[in-house]
Amino acid sequence: MKVQSKKLEGVVNAFATLPGIGKKSALRIAIHLLADNTDKKSIFKEAVEALEGVRNCSCCYNLSDEEICAICKDPRRNASVVCVVEHIQDIMAIEETGQFNGLYHVLGGVISPIEGIGPDDLHIESLLSRVKRGNVREIIMAVSPTIDGETTIYYLSQKLGELDVSVSQIARGVAFGGELQYTDEITLGRSILARIPYAINGKS
Amino acid sequence: MKVQSKKLEGVVNAFATLPGIGKKSALRIAIHLLADNTDKKSIFKEAVEALEGVRNCSCCYNLSDEEICAICKDPRRNASVVCVVEHIQDIMAIEETGQFNGLYHVLGGVISPIEGIGPDDLHIESLLSRVKRGNVREIIMAVSPTIDGETTIYYLSQKLGELDVSVSQIARGVAFGGELQYTDEITLGRSILARIPYAINGKS
């Protein structure tokens, strides 16, 4: 793609650095912004400026406009249960289910010796401090079921074992809508071992 | 997707208005920009600001940083041949081929009675003025082979017929790499009627 305008080329290159956007999409976006009324361009510019104001919640590391995020501040939520996740997006995904009423703690990743990520690179110390403060009764591990994820859960449960808190992890099993024959053998095996009594209308 | 930060929500909504970007991609981009060093965010902001400086070439309506675009200004190009295209992107596509050395004229769309686009909504008057100025000897129609495209070519050729200029249109035929059995009957029919002598190494 040969762009005659140097300025436009700069815009295209800037957009093309974003995840999931190639040169052609970037050009399409830039031309769209050009063709559009000037209002959208300024809304867009203001939006990127607004990013400066977004920070991490000092308690759970969720994204927040203020010192403490809306979830941590909410008095209707159960502060005795903390769900440990890797990323901010995981909070959004769990909130979407409407099945969890506790608080969160974002690790910021998982322990990965290959990528050189150790326990000190994650928000583990602050999680232990939260538990030591004494309000937390249960920690739910909602970390990806990968080797690194399992390592992280193991490390965390060792550290938490010294404290007065119970540790659980989200159930692993056959995904809803999935076909049994295409499920990998580890998932299927675990799902048989962790079988639960059949319940009609949620009653067992 | 429930975003706790109102500011972040604004950024996500702004990104989601761009073509080809949904809410989830917008969130991914926003979190990417947040996690990244501040440098990228400012480069990005500057890029969007730079869009204000991009304008249409006053001669051919291509995008340009200056009054006259780089193609129109280039003395090595053949100013007697003008290729008429619908969109700016078409110029980039043709430039990519390296097969055309003339100038361009961007119509800004095609005549479309259904969408309420008439000849006055396109850059037709300025094309006629260019021809009237007397330097143009050939007009090549490189407009989409649709009903509206054909209507536009017909209208333009009528108008240009009154002037001293020859009108051609880009060849239509079987696309390179396409399979004959999957080519539509109109294209295939035209491609047989418009057959050319077989030439080895471009010599007939």
Short mmCIF file of C-alpha atoms in Angstrom, two decimals:
data_model
loop_
_atom_site.label_atom_id
_atom_site.label_comp_id
_atom_site.label_asym_id
_atom_site.label_seq_id
_atom_site.Cartn_x
_atom_site.Cartn_y
_atom_site.Cartn_z
CA MET A 1 0.00 0.00 0.00
CA LYS A 2 1.57 3.23 -1.18
CA VAL A 3 0.07 6.25 0.53
CA GLN A 4 0.85 9.60 -1.08
CA SER A 5 0.23 11.65 2.05
CA LYS A 6 3.06 11.39 4.61
CA LYS A 7 0.68 12.49 7.36
CA LEU A 8 -1.84 9.83 6.44
CA GLU A 9 0.97 7.29 6.35
CA GLY A 10 1.81 8.23 9.94
CA VAL A 11 -1.80 7.71 11.01
CA VAL A 12 -1.95 4.36 9.20
CA ASN A 13 1.29 3.22 10.85
CA ALA A 14 0.02 4.28 14.29
CA PHE A 15 -3.24 2.35 13.87
CA ALA A 16 -1.39 -0.67 12.46
CA THR A 17 0.56 -1.07 15.74
CA LEU A 18 -2.69 -1.89 17.56
CA PRO A 19 -3.47 -5.56 18.20
CA GLY A 20 -5.57 -7.19 15.49
CA ILE A 21 -5.22 -4.31 13.01
CA GLY A 22 -3.17 -4.70 9.82
CA LYS A 23 -2.11 -2.06 7.31
CA LYS A 24 -5.23 -2.37 5.16
CA SER A 25 -7.63 -2.09 8.12
CA ALA A 26 -5.58 0.84 9.45
CA LEU A 27 -5.94 2.62 6.11
CA ARG A 28 -9.68 1.92 6.06
CA ILE A 29 -9.99 3.38 9.57
CA ALA A 30 -7.90 6.45 8.72
CA ILE A 31 -9.94 7.17 5.57
CA HIS A 32 -13.14 6.60 7.56
CA LEU A 33 -12.01 9.16 10.15
CA LEU A 34 -11.05 11.59 7.39
CA ALA A 35 -14.33 11.24 5.53
CA ASP A 36 -16.35 11.52 8.72
CA ASN A 37 -17.42 14.76 10.33
CA THR A 38 -14.72 16.38 12.48
CA ASP A 39 -16.74 15.62 15.63
CA LYS A 40 -15.83 11.96 15.66
CA LYS A 41 -12.13 12.73 15.24
CA SER A 42 -12.19 14.95 18.32
CA ILE A 43 -14.29 12.45 20.34
CA PHE A 44 -11.67 9.89 19.44
CA LYS A 45 -8.79 12.15 20.43
CA GLU A 46 -10.47 12.96 23.75
CA ALA A 47 -11.02 9.26 24.36
CA VAL A 48 -7.31 8.49 23.96
CA GLU A 49 -6.54 11.41 26.30
CA ALA A 50 -9.02 9.99 28.82
CA LEU A 51 -6.88 6.84 29.00
CA GLU A 52 -4.40 8.89 31.04
CA GLY A 53 -7.00 9.04 33.81
CA VAL A 54 -7.55 5.28 34.02
CA ARG A 55 -5.49 3.57 36.73
CA ASN A 56 -5.35 0.31 38.64
CA CYS A 57 -7.44 -0.13 41.78
CA SER A 58 -4.97 -0.03 44.69
CA CYS A 59 -6.73 -2.99 46.29
CA CYS A 60 -7.48 -5.50 43.51
CA TYR A 61 -5.62 -4.05 40.46
CA ASN A 62 -8.81 -3.91 38.38
CA LEU A 63 -9.03 -0.86 36.08
CA SER A 64 -10.60 2.09 37.84
CA ASP A 65 -11.21 5.83 37.51
CA GLU A 66 -10.55 6.26 41.24
CA GLU A 67 -8.16 4.98 43.91
CA ILE A 68 -10.53 2.09 44.74
CA CYS A 69 -12.62 0.42 42.00
CA ALA A 70 -16.41 0.18 41.89
CA ILE A 71 -16.40 -3.53 42.81
CA CYS A 72 -14.14 -3.18 45.88
CA LYS A 73 -16.20 -0.18 47.03
CA ASP A 74 -19.58 -1.88 46.64
CA PRO A 75 -20.95 -2.66 50.17
CA ARG A 76 -23.39 -5.26 48.76
CA ARG A 77 -20.54 -7.55 47.71
CA ASN A 78 -19.16 -10.33 49.88
CA ALA A 79 -15.69 -9.16 50.93
CA SER A 80 -14.82 -12.52 52.50
CA VAL A 81 -14.44 -14.28 49.12
CA VAL A 82 -11.70 -13.19 46.71
CA CYS A 83 -11.45 -14.56 43.16
CA VAL A 84 -7.88 -14.57 41.80
CA VAL A 85 -7.62 -13.93 38.03
CA GLU A 86 -4.80 -13.35 35.57
CA HIS A 87 -6.14 -10.39 33.63
CA ILE A 88 -8.58 -7.51 33.94
CA GLN A 89 -10.62 -8.99 31.09
CA ASP A 90 -11.23 -12.09 33.23
CA ILE A 91 -13.08 -9.92 35.76
CA MET A 92 -15.33 -8.65 32.98
CA ALA A 93 -15.97 -12.20 31.78
CA ILE A 94 -16.88 -13.42 35.29
CA GLU A 95 -19.03 -10.34 35.99
CA GLU A 96 -20.87 -11.12 32.74
CA THR A 97 -21.99 -14.49 34.22
CA GLY A 98 -23.72 -12.78 37.17
CA GLN A 99 -22.78 -15.80 39.30
CA PHE A 100 -20.15 -14.26 41.56
CA ASN A 101 -20.73 -11.71 44.30
CA GLY A 102 -17.31 -11.56 45.96
CA LEU A 103 -14.25 -9.44 45.23
CA TYR A 104 -11.33 -9.96 42.82
CA HIS A 105 -7.55 -9.88 42.74
CA VAL A 106 -5.73 -9.44 39.42
CA LEU A 107 -2.35 -11.18 39.33
CA GLY A 108 -1.29 -9.53 36.09
CA GLY A 109 -0.23 -12.84 34.55
CA VAL A 110 1.04 -16.23 35.67
CA ILE A 111 4.40 -17.55 36.79
CA SER A 112 6.29 -18.53 33.62
CA PRO A 113 9.94 -19.61 33.89
CA ILE A 114 10.24 -19.63 30.07
CA GLU A 115 9.08 -16.03 29.73
CA GLY A 116 11.07 -15.05 32.82
CA ILE A 117 8.02 -14.13 34.90
CA GLY A 118 8.56 -14.92 38.57
CA PRO A 119 6.32 -14.49 41.64
CA ASP A 120 7.80 -11.02 42.26
CA ASP A 121 6.51 -9.81 38.87
CA LEU A 122 2.91 -10.57 39.87
CA HIS A 123 0.59 -9.03 42.46
CA ILE A 124 1.10 -11.89 44.90
CA GLU A 125 2.51 -9.99 47.89
CA SER A 126 -0.51 -7.68 47.92
CA LEU A 127 -2.85 -10.69 47.84
CA LEU A 128 -1.12 -12.18 50.89
CA SER A 129 -1.41 -8.80 52.65
CA ARG A 130 -5.12 -8.71 51.91
CA VAL A 131 -5.54 -12.15 53.47
CA LYS A 132 -3.37 -11.25 56.47
CA ARG A 133 -5.60 -8.26 57.18
CA GLY A 134 -8.08 -10.96 58.20
CA ASN A 135 -11.32 -10.33 56.30
CA VAL A 136 -10.84 -12.95 53.59
CA ARG A 137 -12.14 -16.46 54.28
CA GLU A 138 -11.92 -18.04 50.82
CA ILE A 139 -9.68 -17.61 47.80
CA ILE A 140 -11.05 -18.93 44.48
CA MET A 141 -8.38 -19.60 41.84
CA ALA A 142 -9.79 -18.66 38.42
CA VAL A 143 -6.51 -19.02 36.54
CA SER A 144 -6.09 -20.51 33.02
CA PRO A 145 -5.79 -24.33 33.00
CA THR A 146 -2.27 -24.31 31.50
CA ILE A 147 1.05 -25.60 32.85
CA ASP A 148 1.98 -22.08 33.93
CA GLY A 149 -1.47 -21.57 35.42
CA GLU A 150 -1.18 -24.80 37.46
CA THR A 151 2.31 -23.76 38.62
CA THR A 152 0.91 -20.42 39.78
CA ILE A 153 -1.99 -22.07 41.62
CA TYR A 154 0.45 -24.46 43.31
CA TYR A 155 2.78 -21.62 44.37
CA LEU A 156 -0.10 -19.49 45.65
CA SER A 157 -1.74 -22.33 47.56
CA GLN A 158 1.61 -23.05 49.29
CA LYS A 159 1.88 -19.42 50.37
CA LEU A 160 -1.79 -19.23 51.39
CA GLY A 161 -1.52 -22.55 53.28
CA GLU A 162 0.40 -20.73 56.00
CA LEU A 163 -2.54 -18.36 56.49
CA ASP A 164 -6.06 -18.86 57.82
CA VAL A 165 -7.94 -19.07 54.51
CA SER A 166 -9.52 -21.84 52.42
CA VAL A 167 -8.43 -22.19 48.78
CA SER A 168 -10.67 -23.48 45.98
CA GLN A 169 -10.42 -23.50 42.22
CA ILE A 170 -13.05 -23.14 39.51
CA ALA A 171 -14.39 -26.44 38.19
CA ARG A 172 -12.84 -27.92 35.07
CA GLY A 173 -14.85 -30.11 32.84
CA VAL A 174 -16.61 -30.43 29.52
CA ALA A 175 -17.59 -26.99 28.24
CA PHE A 176 -21.26 -26.24 27.64
CA GLY A 177 -22.09 -26.71 23.96
CA GLY A 178 -18.98 -28.79 23.33
CA GLU A 179 -19.03 -32.26 21.78
CA LEU A 180 -17.68 -35.07 23.93
CA GLN A 181 -15.70 -36.70 21.11
CA TYR A 182 -13.70 -33.53 20.53
CA THR A 183 -12.87 -32.92 24.20
CA ASP A 184 -9.21 -33.59 25.09
CA GLU A 185 -8.53 -36.60 27.30
CA ILE A 186 -7.25 -34.65 30.33
CA THR A 187 -10.39 -32.52 30.52
CA LEU A 188 -12.64 -35.52 29.94
CA GLY A 189 -10.76 -37.61 32.53
CA ARG A 190 -10.97 -34.88 35.15
CA SER A 191 -14.60 -34.29 34.35
CA ILE A 192 -15.41 -37.97 35.11
CA LEU A 193 -13.39 -37.97 38.34
CA ALA A 194 -15.03 -34.73 39.47
CA ARG A 195 -18.57 -35.89 38.61
CA ILE A 196 -21.45 -34.42 40.60
CA PRO A 197 -24.89 -35.89 41.47
CA TYR A 198 -27.49 -35.17 38.78
CA ALA A 199 -29.84 -32.44 39.97
CA ILE A 200 -33.23 -31.49 38.55
CA ASN A 201 -33.86 -27.73 38.73
CA GLY A 202 -30.70 -27.31 40.78
CA LYS A 203 -31.99 -29.65 43.56
CA SER A 204 -30.04 -32.83 44.21
CA MET B 1 -18.87 -6.59 28.49
CA LYS B 2 -19.22 -4.62 31.67
CA VAL B 3 -16.38 -2.15 32.14
CA GLN B 4 -16.04 -0.69 35.64
CA SER B 5 -14.13 2.38 34.54
CA LYS B 6 -16.35 5.01 32.90
CA LYS B 7 -13.31 6.54 31.21
CA LEU B 8 -12.26 3.22 29.77
CA GLU B 9 -15.82 2.64 28.62
CA GLY B 10 -15.64 5.92 26.69
CA VAL B 11 -12.42 4.81 25.00
CA VAL B 12 -13.92 1.40 24.15
CA ASN B 13 -17.03 3.03 22.69
CA ALA B 14 -14.91 5.43 20.62
CA PHE B 15 -12.82 2.60 19.18
CA ALA B 16 -15.91 0.48 18.56
CA THR B 17 -17.32 3.11 16.16
CA LEU B 18 -14.43 2.46 13.76
CA PRO B 19 -15.09 0.19 10.77
CA GLY B 20 -14.30 -3.48 11.41
CA ILE B 21 -13.84 -3.08 15.18
CA GLY B 22 -16.34 -4.56 17.63
CA LYS B 23 -16.65 -4.04 21.39
CA LYS B 24 -14.28 -6.88 22.28
CA SER B 25 -11.54 -5.75 19.88
CA ALA B 26 -12.01 -2.17 21.11
CA LEU B 27 -11.51 -3.33 24.70
CA ARG B 28 -8.42 -5.29 23.70
CA ILE B 29 -6.98 -2.21 21.98
CA ALA B 30 -7.77 0.06 24.93
CA ILE B 31 -6.16 -2.33 27.44
CA HIS B 32 -3.19 -2.69 25.09
CA LEU B 33 -2.77 1.11 24.99
CA LEU B 34 -3.09 1.28 28.78
CA ALA B 35 -0.57 -1.47 29.43
CA ASP B 36 1.87 -0.03 26.91
CA ASN B 37 4.38 2.66 27.67
CA THR B 38 2.95 6.19 27.50
CA ASP B 39 4.98 6.91 24.36
CA LYS B 40 2.69 4.92 22.10
CA LYS B 41 -0.39 6.61 23.49
CA SER B 42 1.03 10.04 22.60
CA ILE B 43 2.24 8.88 19.18
CA PHE B 44 -1.30 7.69 18.60
CA LYS B 45 -2.82 10.95 19.78
CA GLU B 46 -0.48 12.95 17.56
CA ALA B 47 -1.37 10.72 14.62
CA VAL B 48 -5.08 11.43 15.02
CA GLU B 49 -4.26 15.15 15.30
CA ALA B 50 -2.20 14.87 12.09
CA LEU B 51 -5.38 13.80 10.26
CA GLU B 52 -6.49 17.43 10.48
CA GLY B 53 -3.66 18.30 8.09
CA VAL B 54 -4.65 15.77 5.42
CA ARG B 55 -6.77 17.24 2.63
CA ASN B 56 -7.96 16.46 -0.87
CA CYS B 57 -5.77 17.40 -3.82
CA SER B 58 -7.50 20.35 -5.48
CA CYS B 59 -6.87 18.80 -8.90
CA CYS B 60 -7.62 15.06 -8.60
CA TYR B 61 -9.19 14.73 -5.07
CA ASN B 62 -6.56 12.20 -3.97
CA LEU B 63 -5.47 12.57 -0.33
CA SER B 64 -2.60 15.00 0.04
CA ASP B 65 -0.60 16.97 2.59
CA GLU B 66 -0.46 19.93 0.23
CA GLU B 67 -2.75 21.78 -2.19
CA ILE B 68 -1.62 19.54 -5.07
CA CYS B 69 -0.82 15.85 -4.48
CA ALA B 70 2.49 14.11 -5.18
CA ILE B 71 1.12 12.32 -8.26
CA CYS B 72 -0.32 15.45 -9.92
CA LYS B 73 2.94 17.32 -9.17
CA ASP B 74 5.24 14.61 -10.55
CA PRO B 75 6.70 15.91 -13.89
CA ARG B 76 7.65 12.33 -14.95
CA ARG B 77 4.00 11.30 -15.17
CA ASN B 78 1.98 11.47 -18.36
CA ALA B 79 -0.52 14.29 -17.82
CA SER B 80 -2.43 13.53 -21.01
CA VAL B 81 -4.00 10.32 -19.62
CA VAL B 82 -6.42 10.53 -16.67
CA CYS B 83 -7.72 7.43 -14.92
CA VAL B 84 -11.16 7.95 -13.32
CA VAL B 85 -11.72 5.99 -10.08
CA GLU B 86 -14.41 5.90 -7.40
CA HIS B 87 -12.30 6.00 -4.24
CA ILE B 88 -8.88 7.07 -3.00
CA GLN B 89 -8.06 3.44 -2.19
CA ASP B 90 -8.47 2.62 -5.90
CA ILE B 91 -5.53 4.93 -6.67
CA MET B 92 -3.38 3.02 -4.17
CA ALA B 93 -4.43 -0.29 -5.69
CA ILE B 94 -3.57 0.86 -9.23
CA GLU B 95 -0.27 2.43 -8.09
CA GLU B 96 0.58 -0.92 -6.52
CA THR B 97 0.44 -2.57 -9.97
CA GLY B 98 3.15 -0.24 -11.33
CA GLN B 99 1.41 -0.39 -14.73
CA PHE B 100 0.01 3.13 -14.94
CA ASN B 101 1.97 6.32 -15.42
CA GLY B 102 -0.81 8.86 -15.99
CA LEU B 103 -2.83 10.96 -13.56
CA TYR B 104 -6.03 10.22 -11.64
CA HIS B 105 -9.42 11.69 -10.90
CA VAL B 106 -11.40 10.54 -7.86
CA LEU B 107 -15.16 10.71 -8.39
CA GLY B 108 -15.97 10.10 -4.72
CA GLY B 109 -18.50 7.35 -5.56
CA VAL B 110 -20.83 6.41 -8.40
CA ILE B 111 -24.23 7.63 -9.55
CA SER B 112 -26.80 5.69 -7.54
CA PRO B 113 -30.48 6.61 -7.85
CA ILE B 114 -31.36 4.21 -5.00
CA GLU B 115 -28.93 5.86 -2.59
CA GLY B 116 -29.86 9.29 -3.90
CA ILE B 117 -26.42 10.03 -5.32
CA GLY B 118 -26.67 12.14 -8.47
CA PRO B 119 -23.98 13.52 -10.81
CA ASP B 120 -23.81 16.75 -8.76
CA ASP B 121 -22.69 14.80 -5.68
CA LEU B 122 -19.60 13.54 -7.49
CA HIS B 123 -16.48 15.31 -8.79
CA ILE B 124 -17.72 15.26 -12.38
CA GLU B 125 -17.79 18.99 -13.10
CA SER B 126 -14.10 19.30 -12.11
CA LEU B 127 -13.21 16.38 -14.41
CA LEU B 128 -14.93 18.11 -17.33
CA SER B 129 -13.04 21.33 -16.49
CA ARG B 130 -9.74 19.41 -16.49
CA VAL B 131 -10.52 18.07 -19.96
CA LYS B 132 -11.69 21.48 -21.22
CA ARG B 133 -8.33 22.97 -20.17
CA GLY B 134 -7.04 20.94 -23.13
CA ASN B 135 -4.13 18.81 -21.83
CA VAL B 136 -6.05 15.54 -21.46
CA ARG B 137 -6.16 13.23 -24.47
CA GLU B 138 -7.54 10.03 -22.92
CA ILE B 139 -9.85 9.21 -20.04
CA ILE B 140 -9.65 5.64 -18.67
CA MET B 141 -12.73 4.54 -16.73
CA ALA B 142 -11.62 2.35 -13.79
CA VAL B 143 -15.01 2.21 -12.10
CA SER B 144 -16.52 -0.88 -10.41
CA PRO B 145 -18.33 -3.23 -12.83
CA THR B 146 -21.72 -2.81 -11.15
CA ILE B 147 -25.02 -1.44 -12.44
CA ASP B 148 -24.30 1.90 -10.77
CA GLY B 149 -20.75 1.82 -12.12
CA GLU B 150 -21.98 1.21 -15.66
CA THR B 151 -24.55 4.01 -15.28
CA THR B 152 -21.77 6.36 -14.19
CA ILE B 153 -19.52 5.36 -17.10
CA TYR B 154 -22.44 5.91 -19.52
CA TYR B 155 -23.23 9.34 -18.05
CA LEU B 156 -19.58 10.40 -18.09
CA SER B 157 -18.95 9.19 -21.64
CA GLN B 158 -21.99 11.18 -22.82
CA LYS B 159 -20.62 14.33 -21.20
CA LEU B 160 -17.08 13.66 -22.43
CA GLY B 161 -18.36 12.87 -25.95
CA GLU B 162 -18.96 16.58 -26.44
CA LEU B 163 -15.28 17.25 -25.75
CA ASP B 164 -12.09 16.42 -27.66
CA VAL B 165 -10.98 13.36 -25.67
CA SER B 166 -10.99 9.59 -26.20
CA VAL B 167 -12.67 7.41 -23.55
CA SER B 168 -11.59 3.85 -22.67
CA GLN B 169 -12.41 1.50 -19.85
CA ILE B 170 -10.30 -1.09 -18.06
CA ALA B 171 -10.63 -4.61 -19.49
CA ARG B 172 -13.13 -6.96 -17.89
CA GLY B 173 -12.48 -10.63 -18.04
CA VAL B 174 -11.53 -13.69 -16.12
CA ALA B 175 -9.45 -12.73 -13.08
CA PHE B 176 -5.92 -14.09 -12.77
CA GLY B 177 -5.93 -17.16 -10.55
CA GLY B 178 -9.70 -17.67 -10.91
CA GLU B 179 -11.26 -20.91 -12.08
CA LEU B 180 -13.29 -20.75 -15.28
CA GLN B 181 -16.17 -22.87 -13.96
CA TYR B 182 -16.77 -20.45 -11.09
CA THR B 183 -16.72 -17.29 -13.23
CA ASP B 184 -20.14 -15.68 -13.69
CA GLU B 185 -21.68 -15.87 -17.15
CA ILE B 186 -21.57 -12.11 -17.86
CA THR B 187 -17.83 -11.87 -17.15
CA LEU B 188 -17.12 -15.05 -19.10
CA GLY B 189 -19.29 -13.93 -22.04
CA ARG B 190 -17.59 -10.53 -22.21
CA SER B 191 -14.21 -12.13 -21.87
CA ILE B 192 -14.84 -14.28 -24.97
CA LEU B 193 -16.19 -11.33 -26.98
CA ALA B 194 -13.20 -9.18 -25.97
CA ARG B 195 -10.64 -11.89 -26.70
CA ILE B 196 -7.15 -10.76 -27.70
CA PRO B 197 -4.50 -12.47 -29.91
CA TYR B 198 -2.27 -14.81 -27.96
CA ALA B 199 1.09 -13.16 -27.47
CA ILE B 200 4.34 -14.77 -26.38
CA ASN B 201 6.40 -12.43 -24.18
CA GLY B 202 3.95 -9.63 -24.86
CA LYS B 203 4.57 -9.78 -28.65
CA SER B 204 1.59 -10.65 -30.86
#
